Amino acid sequence: MATTEPTPPTPAPLTADGTVHVGSAAAREWWRDAVIYQVYPRSFADGNGDGIGDIPGITSRLDHLQTLGVDAVWLSPFYRSPQKDAGYDVADYRDVDPLFGTLADFDAMLAGAHERGMRVIVDLVPNHTSDQHVWFAEALAAEPGAPARDRYIFRDGRGPDGSEPPNNWQSIFGGAAWTRVDDGQWYLHLFDASQPDLDWNHPEVRAEFEDVLRFWLDKGVDGFRIDVAHGMVKADGLPDWHGHVSMVEGSAAEEDQPVDPGAPEDGSTGAGNQGPMFDQDGVHEIYRSWHRVLAEYDGDRCLVAEAWVEPLSRLARYVRPDEMHQAFNFSFLTTAWDAAALRRVIAASYRANDEVGAPTTWVLSNHDVVRHATRLGLPEVGVRPNGVFATDPQPDEELGLRRARAASLLMLGLPGSAYLYQGEELGLPEHTTLPNEVRQDPGHFRTGGAEAGRDGCRVPLPWEADAPGYGFGPSGETWLPQPESYGRYAADTQYGVDGSTFELYRAALATRRAEGLGHGGLTWLEAWADSPDVVAFVDRGVAVVANLGSDPVALPEIEVLLASGDLAEGMLPADTTVWLRV
């Protein structure tokens, strides 16, 4: 039987659809289009050989970040802490935990970053403190009703003898959100029992954190990422709530009410009801006061909101001109590998942020969610914030990496700011086979092991393929075990290697800067405006085309600037993104 070659599809013309144009043309402060790299200190690099990353380790690897080409570094908490929640339980906001070094080490790291042209953003955890904070020690030592308890949320219990919690709220990490103390009162903790929530109606709490901001601003930091930025203020009366709070911090859905059918068109995935413990209007006055503090300092200092808030129009309230400067776009992060869904969330993000003159801030991975190189290779693609067990369906590692590279190139082509999580520039997958006995995430224990937790995305980085601990530190020890696969991803095996994930990221950041991407406006390409498989847009003379389908897509014969994978005879393969000169 005679066979003939199939006729290749005709390349789509790169014609812009002028009816869709999004993106703010506001003044260009540095943070509006910056690429910012998240360092999780205990897992980035170990300088002293104790198996735990530290600030001298970060300093020793600043050249890696400079070579990569990032504009700024965001450090997860390094403050004094008992480390019940990996540093998000702060005992002293003005000091470095000895586990990570000293204030002098921080000063040296900050100077080193600035010398290399990189800004530094530090984490701030204002919703709660550690139970070892001096304030909480004073509260426990005081009588019920004493002023020392007013800084936290202490309440009498319900029932004849006060033995029932003050309301029915549940902790994000599992179990009740209330713990009873010896004198019979209860205190609120939306996270672990070692993380008591502060009462932000108390003027001393507000004054304290403004002083903490000034402490680090005086040292020269360039901004703050605000943990649980949608928290802090609770609804008056702390009413019962019958919704469910997810371990995707603060995301929530009313179990008793249907999801808003209009939500997908707004780029959202839930009903937008955060419950009485999150996204209360009172948080905005806090951020207006913080904005005024930052305005006292030169250099466009910025505030970044970790706010799991939907719909996007409500999230945009956090980045109004007198509040925060950026807010993580978790609606984008949680969107499935689907072209139509991604176009919706991208367009909705710009619409919401353009209304307030703010940039859209893109992110695919962080220390709280499964790495996107793994979740995009799972049988059911989703955010899976609570981790993956060895007994769960395991990801297709090759597929996950191919899609992750494509997703990253798509994200880095979008106007706005982008956040990278340490190790994604190496293509690192999640450690999905961690033994339960080594896990440390409080969410794993508070759910009785029902949730894997977030340890899998926090495994120490591999720097050298042939060194003990893959070069994480001088002793070869690592606080969490690394999978054997990490040898294939080690940084030293990727430097200067054409086609490696590190070199792809480095080229993308260099091209982004050279072409002026990040601070233009986005216009959808007409040929693929309704495609079930392709996301395609143009910004400042560069077309970004991502094929999320299973079949190759024909490309026009024009200059290729960059591609996430190999192109073949003018075709864009499945799960591949390309940047083209228009």
mmCIF file of C-alpha atoms in Angstrom, residues 406-581:
data_model
loop_
_atom_site.group_PDB
_atom_site.id
_atom_site.type_symbol
_atom_site.label_atom_id
_atom_site.label_comp_id
_atom_site.label_asym_id
_atom_site.label_seq_id
_atom_site.Cartn_x
_atom_site.Cartn_y
_atom_site.Cartn_z
ATOM 1 C CA ALA A 406 7.631 25.580 28.806
ATOM 2 C CA ALA A 407 5.622 27.088 31.669
ATOM 3 C CA SER A 408 8.638 29.046 32.918
ATOM 4 C CA LEU A 409 9.402 30.483 29.480
ATOM 5 C CA LEU A 410 5.737 31.437 29.123
ATOM 6 C CA MET A 411 5.759 33.136 32.537
ATOM 7 C CA LEU A 412 9.004 35.001 31.907
ATOM 8 C CA GLY A 413 7.571 36.417 28.682
ATOM 9 C CA LEU A 414 4.596 37.981 30.453
ATOM 10 C CA PRO A 415 4.672 41.692 31.310
ATOM 11 C CA GLY A 416 5.085 42.209 35.048
ATOM 12 C CA SER A 417 7.332 40.813 37.732
ATOM 13 C CA ALA A 418 8.281 37.148 38.090
ATOM 14 C CA TYR A 419 9.344 35.100 41.116
ATOM 15 C CA LEU A 420 11.577 32.042 40.848
ATOM 16 C CA TYR A 421 11.902 29.452 43.615
ATOM 17 C CA GLN A 422 15.385 28.167 44.352
ATOM 18 C CA GLY A 423 16.249 25.126 42.289
ATOM 19 C CA GLU A 424 13.661 25.638 39.578
ATOM 20 C CA GLU A 425 16.443 27.056 37.409
ATOM 21 C CA LEU A 426 17.957 23.560 37.674
ATOM 22 C CA GLY A 427 14.676 21.844 36.829
ATOM 23 C CA LEU A 428 14.492 20.250 40.281
ATOM 24 C CA PRO A 429 11.570 17.922 40.908
ATOM 25 C CA GLU A 430 9.812 17.405 44.211
ATOM 26 C CA HIS A 431 11.204 14.710 46.504
ATOM 27 C CA THR A 432 8.101 12.508 46.385
ATOM 28 C CA THR A 433 9.524 9.485 48.222
ATOM 29 C CA LEU A 434 10.616 11.061 51.514
ATOM 30 C CA PRO A 435 10.245 8.582 54.364
ATOM 31 C CA ASN A 436 7.660 9.748 56.889
ATOM 32 C CA GLU A 437 10.174 9.471 59.721
ATOM 33 C CA VAL A 438 12.264 12.330 58.311
ATOM 34 C CA ARG A 439 9.387 14.740 57.661
ATOM 35 C CA GLN A 440 9.328 17.936 59.713
ATOM 36 C CA ASP A 441 6.383 19.978 58.428
ATOM 37 C CA PRO A 442 3.871 20.571 61.273
ATOM 38 C CA GLY A 443 1.013 20.051 58.828
ATOM 39 C CA HIS A 444 2.083 16.422 58.415
ATOM 40 C CA PHE A 445 1.871 15.759 62.136
ATOM 41 C CA ARG A 446 -1.232 17.822 62.925
ATOM 42 C CA THR A 447 -3.172 15.876 60.280
ATOM 43 C CA GLY A 448 -1.987 12.566 61.716
ATOM 44 C CA GLY A 449 0.037 11.902 58.597
ATOM 45 C CA ALA A 450 -2.923 12.361 56.254
ATOM 46 C CA GLU A 451 -1.046 15.152 54.489
ATOM 47 C CA ALA A 452 2.475 14.641 53.172
ATOM 48 C CA GLY A 453 3.330 18.252 53.985
ATOM 49 C CA ARG A 454 5.716 20.647 52.305
ATOM 50 C CA ASP A 455 9.077 19.006 53.028
ATOM 51 C CA GLY A 456 9.356 17.598 49.509
ATOM 52 C CA CYS A 457 9.854 21.036 47.952
ATOM 53 C CA ARG A 458 12.315 22.103 50.672
ATOM 54 C CA VAL A 459 15.050 19.510 50.130
ATOM 55 C CA PRO A 460 18.617 20.964 50.055
ATOM 56 C CA LEU A 461 19.890 21.970 46.627
ATOM 57 C CA PRO A 462 22.419 19.938 44.625
ATOM 58 C CA TRP A 463 25.437 22.002 43.638
ATOM 59 C CA GLU A 464 28.056 19.367 42.678
ATOM 60 C CA ALA A 465 27.116 16.012 41.186
ATOM 61 C CA ASP A 466 30.095 14.061 42.538
ATOM 62 C CA ALA A 467 30.352 15.589 46.020
ATOM 63 C CA PRO A 468 28.806 14.212 49.228
ATOM 64 C CA GLY A 469 25.410 15.763 49.732
ATOM 65 C CA TYR A 470 25.779 16.998 46.154
ATOM 66 C CA GLY A 471 27.963 19.834 47.418
ATOM 67 C CA PHE A 472 25.329 21.343 49.695
ATOM 68 C CA GLY A 473 27.929 21.913 52.408
ATOM 69 C CA PRO A 474 31.442 20.910 53.493
ATOM 70 C CA SER A 475 30.317 17.931 55.597
ATOM 71 C CA GLY A 476 28.045 16.319 53.031
ATOM 72 C CA GLU A 477 25.237 16.277 55.609
ATOM 73 C CA THR A 478 21.749 17.516 54.681
ATOM 74 C CA TRP A 479 18.870 18.171 57.069
ATOM 75 C CA LEU A 480 16.519 16.368 54.675
ATOM 76 C CA PRO A 481 17.722 13.513 52.458
ATOM 77 C CA GLN A 482 18.159 14.277 48.766
ATOM 78 C CA PRO A 483 16.839 11.865 46.134
ATOM 79 C CA GLU A 484 19.381 10.091 43.939
ATOM 80 C CA SER A 485 17.925 11.867 40.919
ATOM 81 C CA TYR A 486 19.357 15.173 42.161
ATOM 82 C CA GLY A 487 22.776 14.193 40.812
ATOM 83 C CA ARG A 488 21.372 14.633 37.298
ATOM 84 C CA TYR A 489 20.250 18.174 38.161
ATOM 85 C CA ALA A 490 23.342 19.431 40.007
ATOM 86 C CA ALA A 491 24.354 22.963 39.091
ATOM 87 C CA ASP A 492 27.888 22.051 38.048
ATOM 88 C CA THR A 493 26.532 19.655 35.406
ATOM 89 C CA GLN A 494 24.498 22.457 33.819
ATOM 90 C CA TYR A 495 26.799 25.472 33.732
ATOM 91 C CA GLY A 496 27.712 26.252 30.137
ATOM 92 C CA VAL A 497 25.847 23.208 28.812
ATOM 93 C CA ASP A 498 23.714 24.106 25.818
ATOM 94 C CA GLY A 499 20.101 23.126 26.406
ATOM 95 C CA SER A 500 20.415 22.690 30.174
ATOM 96 C CA THR A 501 17.634 24.156 32.273
ATOM 97 C CA PHE A 502 20.030 26.575 33.968
ATOM 98 C CA GLU A 503 21.234 27.902 30.628
ATOM 99 C CA LEU A 504 17.620 28.181 29.420
ATOM 100 C CA TYR A 505 16.750 30.349 32.417
ATOM 101 C CA ARG A 506 19.926 32.394 32.052
ATOM 102 C CA ALA A 507 19.215 33.021 28.368
ATOM 103 C CA ALA A 508 15.587 33.865 29.118
ATOM 104 C CA LEU A 509 16.524 36.464 31.726
ATOM 105 C CA ALA A 510 19.195 37.981 29.473
ATOM 106 C CA THR A 511 16.822 38.118 26.510
ATOM 107 C CA ARG A 512 14.025 39.503 28.664
ATOM 108 C CA ARG A 513 16.293 42.356 29.737
ATOM 109 C CA ALA A 514 17.730 42.989 26.269
ATOM 110 C CA GLU A 515 14.315 43.054 24.588
ATOM 111 C CA GLY A 516 12.635 45.110 27.306
ATOM 112 C CA LEU A 517 10.143 42.371 28.138
ATOM 113 C CA GLY A 518 8.341 42.595 31.432
ATOM 114 C CA HIS A 519 7.317 46.235 31.209
ATOM 115 C CA GLY A 520 5.376 46.389 27.977
ATOM 116 C CA GLY A 521 1.776 45.574 27.182
ATOM 117 C CA LEU A 522 0.410 42.192 26.162
ATOM 118 C CA THR A 523 -1.587 41.691 22.967
ATOM 119 C CA TRP A 524 -3.034 38.286 22.101
ATOM 120 C CA LEU A 525 -2.088 36.815 18.730
ATOM 121 C CA GLU A 526 -5.236 36.579 16.623
ATOM 122 C CA ALA A 527 -4.483 33.208 15.039
ATOM 123 C CA TRP A 528 -4.574 31.414 18.390
ATOM 124 C CA ALA A 529 -6.968 33.637 20.330
ATOM 125 C CA ASP A 530 -9.455 30.771 20.793
ATOM 126 C CA SER A 531 -7.104 27.816 20.456
ATOM 127 C CA PRO A 532 -7.692 24.877 22.816
ATOM 128 C CA ASP A 533 -3.951 24.147 22.778
ATOM 129 C CA VAL A 534 -1.965 27.358 22.292
ATOM 130 C CA VAL A 535 -1.314 30.448 24.403
ATOM 131 C CA ALA A 536 0.237 33.141 22.193
ATOM 132 C CA PHE A 537 0.823 36.844 22.655
ATOM 133 C CA VAL A 538 3.211 39.590 21.623
ATOM 134 C CA ASP A 539 5.015 42.161 23.760
ATOM 135 C CA ARG A 540 7.489 44.762 22.488
ATOM 136 C CA GLY A 541 8.154 42.946 19.222
ATOM 137 C CA VAL A 542 8.568 39.480 20.746
ATOM 138 C CA ALA A 543 5.948 36.789 20.228
ATOM 139 C CA VAL A 544 5.581 34.157 22.943
ATOM 140 C CA VAL A 545 3.917 30.966 21.714
ATOM 141 C CA ALA A 546 3.265 28.039 24.071
ATOM 142 C CA ASN A 547 1.920 24.726 22.799
ATOM 143 C CA LEU A 548 0.060 22.956 25.618
ATOM 144 C CA GLY A 549 -1.528 20.399 23.331
ATOM 145 C CA SER A 550 -0.421 16.965 22.206
ATOM 146 C CA ASP A 551 0.263 17.738 18.511
ATOM 147 C CA PRO A 552 2.969 19.946 16.957
ATOM 148 C CA VAL A 553 2.046 23.454 15.846
ATOM 149 C CA ALA A 554 3.417 25.078 12.695
ATOM 150 C CA LEU A 555 5.463 28.255 13.157
ATOM 151 C CA PRO A 556 6.183 31.038 10.668
ATOM 152 C CA GLU A 557 9.682 31.239 9.219
ATOM 153 C CA ILE A 558 10.967 34.081 11.389
ATOM 154 C CA GLU A 559 13.790 34.453 13.874
ATOM 155 C CA VAL A 560 13.675 32.199 16.921
ATOM 156 C CA LEU A 561 15.043 33.956 19.992
ATOM 157 C CA LEU A 562 14.642 31.131 22.473
ATOM 158 C CA ALA A 563 12.799 27.834 22.884
ATOM 159 C CA SER A 564 12.153 25.621 25.902
ATOM 160 C CA GLY A 565 12.836 22.505 23.818
ATOM 161 C CA ASP A 566 14.103 21.410 20.424
ATOM 162 C CA LEU A 567 12.161 22.629 17.390
ATOM 163 C CA ALA A 568 11.862 20.411 14.345
ATOM 164 C CA GLU A 569 11.433 21.700 10.774
ATOM 165 C CA GLY A 570 9.465 24.779 11.703
ATOM 166 C CA MET A 571 7.191 22.941 14.108
ATOM 167 C CA LEU A 572 6.575 23.722 17.777
ATOM 168 C CA PRO A 573 6.323 20.385 19.609
ATOM 169 C CA ALA A 574 3.857 19.629 22.358
ATOM 170 C CA ASP A 575 4.586 21.117 25.788
ATOM 171 C CA THR A 576 7.056 23.629 24.364
ATOM 172 C CA THR A 577 7.270 27.428 24.372
ATOM 173 C CA VAL A 578 9.133 29.597 21.880
ATOM 174 C CA TRP A 579 10.030 33.297 21.736
ATOM 175 C CA LEU A 580 10.003 34.718 18.199
ATOM 176 C CA ARG A 581 11.082 38.027 16.707
#
